[in-house]
Short mmCIF file of C-alpha atoms in Angstrom, two decimals:
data_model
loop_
_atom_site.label_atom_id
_atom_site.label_comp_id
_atom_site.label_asym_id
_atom_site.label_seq_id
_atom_site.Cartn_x
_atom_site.Cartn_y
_atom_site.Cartn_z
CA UNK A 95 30.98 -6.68 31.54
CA UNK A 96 30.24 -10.26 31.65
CA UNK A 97 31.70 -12.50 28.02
CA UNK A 98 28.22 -13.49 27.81
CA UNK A 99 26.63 -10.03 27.42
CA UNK A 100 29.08 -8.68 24.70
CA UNK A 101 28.92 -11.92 22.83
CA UNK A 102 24.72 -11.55 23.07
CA UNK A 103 25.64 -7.82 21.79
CA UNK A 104 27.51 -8.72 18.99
CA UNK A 105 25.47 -12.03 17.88
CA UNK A 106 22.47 -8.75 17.94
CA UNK A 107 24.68 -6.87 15.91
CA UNK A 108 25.63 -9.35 13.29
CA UNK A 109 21.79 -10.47 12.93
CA UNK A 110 20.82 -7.09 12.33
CA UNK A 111 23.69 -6.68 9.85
CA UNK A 112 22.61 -9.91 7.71
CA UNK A 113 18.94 -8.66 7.85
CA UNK A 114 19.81 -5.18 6.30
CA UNK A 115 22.19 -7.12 3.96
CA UNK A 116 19.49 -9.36 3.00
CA UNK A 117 17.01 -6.99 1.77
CA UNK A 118 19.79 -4.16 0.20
CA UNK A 119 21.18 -7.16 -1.68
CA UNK A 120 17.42 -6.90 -3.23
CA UNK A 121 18.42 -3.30 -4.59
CA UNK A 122 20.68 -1.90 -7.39
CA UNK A 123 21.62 0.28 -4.77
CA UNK A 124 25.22 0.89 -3.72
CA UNK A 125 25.71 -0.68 0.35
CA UNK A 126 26.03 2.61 1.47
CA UNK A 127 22.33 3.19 0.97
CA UNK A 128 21.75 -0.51 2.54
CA UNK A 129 20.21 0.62 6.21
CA UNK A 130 18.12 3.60 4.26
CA UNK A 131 16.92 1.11 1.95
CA UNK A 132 15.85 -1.77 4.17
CA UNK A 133 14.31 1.28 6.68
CA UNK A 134 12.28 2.26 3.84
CA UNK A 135 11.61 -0.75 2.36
CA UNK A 136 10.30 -2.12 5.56
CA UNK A 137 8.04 1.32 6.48
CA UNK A 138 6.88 1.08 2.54
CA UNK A 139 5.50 -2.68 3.22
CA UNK A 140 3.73 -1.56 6.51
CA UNK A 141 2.34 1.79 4.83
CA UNK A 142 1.04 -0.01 1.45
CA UNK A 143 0.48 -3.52 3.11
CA UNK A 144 -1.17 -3.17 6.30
CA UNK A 145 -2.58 0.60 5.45
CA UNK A 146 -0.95 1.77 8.54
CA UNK A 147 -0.25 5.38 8.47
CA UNK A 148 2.78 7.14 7.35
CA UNK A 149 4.53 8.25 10.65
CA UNK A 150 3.18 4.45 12.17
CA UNK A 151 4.92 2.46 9.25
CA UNK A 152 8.19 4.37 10.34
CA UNK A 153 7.55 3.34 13.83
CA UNK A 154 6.77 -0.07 13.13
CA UNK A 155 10.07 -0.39 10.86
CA UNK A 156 11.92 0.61 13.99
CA UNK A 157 10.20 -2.21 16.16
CA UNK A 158 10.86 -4.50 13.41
CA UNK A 159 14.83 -3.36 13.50
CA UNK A 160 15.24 -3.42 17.15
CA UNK A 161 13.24 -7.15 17.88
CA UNK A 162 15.77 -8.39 15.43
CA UNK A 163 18.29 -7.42 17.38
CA UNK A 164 17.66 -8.28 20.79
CA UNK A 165 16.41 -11.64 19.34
CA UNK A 166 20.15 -11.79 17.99
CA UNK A 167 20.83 -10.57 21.56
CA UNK A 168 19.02 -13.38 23.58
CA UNK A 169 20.42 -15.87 21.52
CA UNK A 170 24.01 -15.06 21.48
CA UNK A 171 23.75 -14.28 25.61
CA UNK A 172 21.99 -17.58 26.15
CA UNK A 173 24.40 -19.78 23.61
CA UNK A 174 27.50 -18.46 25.47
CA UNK A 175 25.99 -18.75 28.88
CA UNK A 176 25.98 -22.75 28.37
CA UNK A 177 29.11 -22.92 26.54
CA UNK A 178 30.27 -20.95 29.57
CA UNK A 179 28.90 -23.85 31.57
#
């Protein structure tokens, strides 16, 4: 696997991390319950907010979760790529 790609993956990984960490700081929640909450939390403002329907707000929260992370993705892959350079 190239350095670029598993530098991308864990630039993906670490944005998603922050993200969840961002909105379960929000909570009086322990950070076990951080991912659940920010899931929710994220389905709730799609459900309430938008009036989407139950099952699409949990769909949408998934979207939301996995653009974050292969925008982390892209940008890692592409930073290393020209440091590579």
């Amino acid at each position: 696997m190239q350095r670029s790609t598993l530098i991308g993956l864990k630039v993906g990984l670490l944005a998603l991390l922050l993200f969840i960490a961002m909105l379960g700081l929000s909570t009086n929640s322990p950070a076990t319950e951080w991912l659940k909450e920010a899931f929710f939390g994220i389905s709730f403002a799609f459900a309430f907010g938008l009036g989407a329907p139950e099952s699409l707000a949990y769909v949408l929260a998934i979207i939301v979760f996995l653009a974050i992370f292969c925008v982390g993705y892209f940008v890692g892959k592409k930073a290393s790529a020209k440091i590579d350079k």
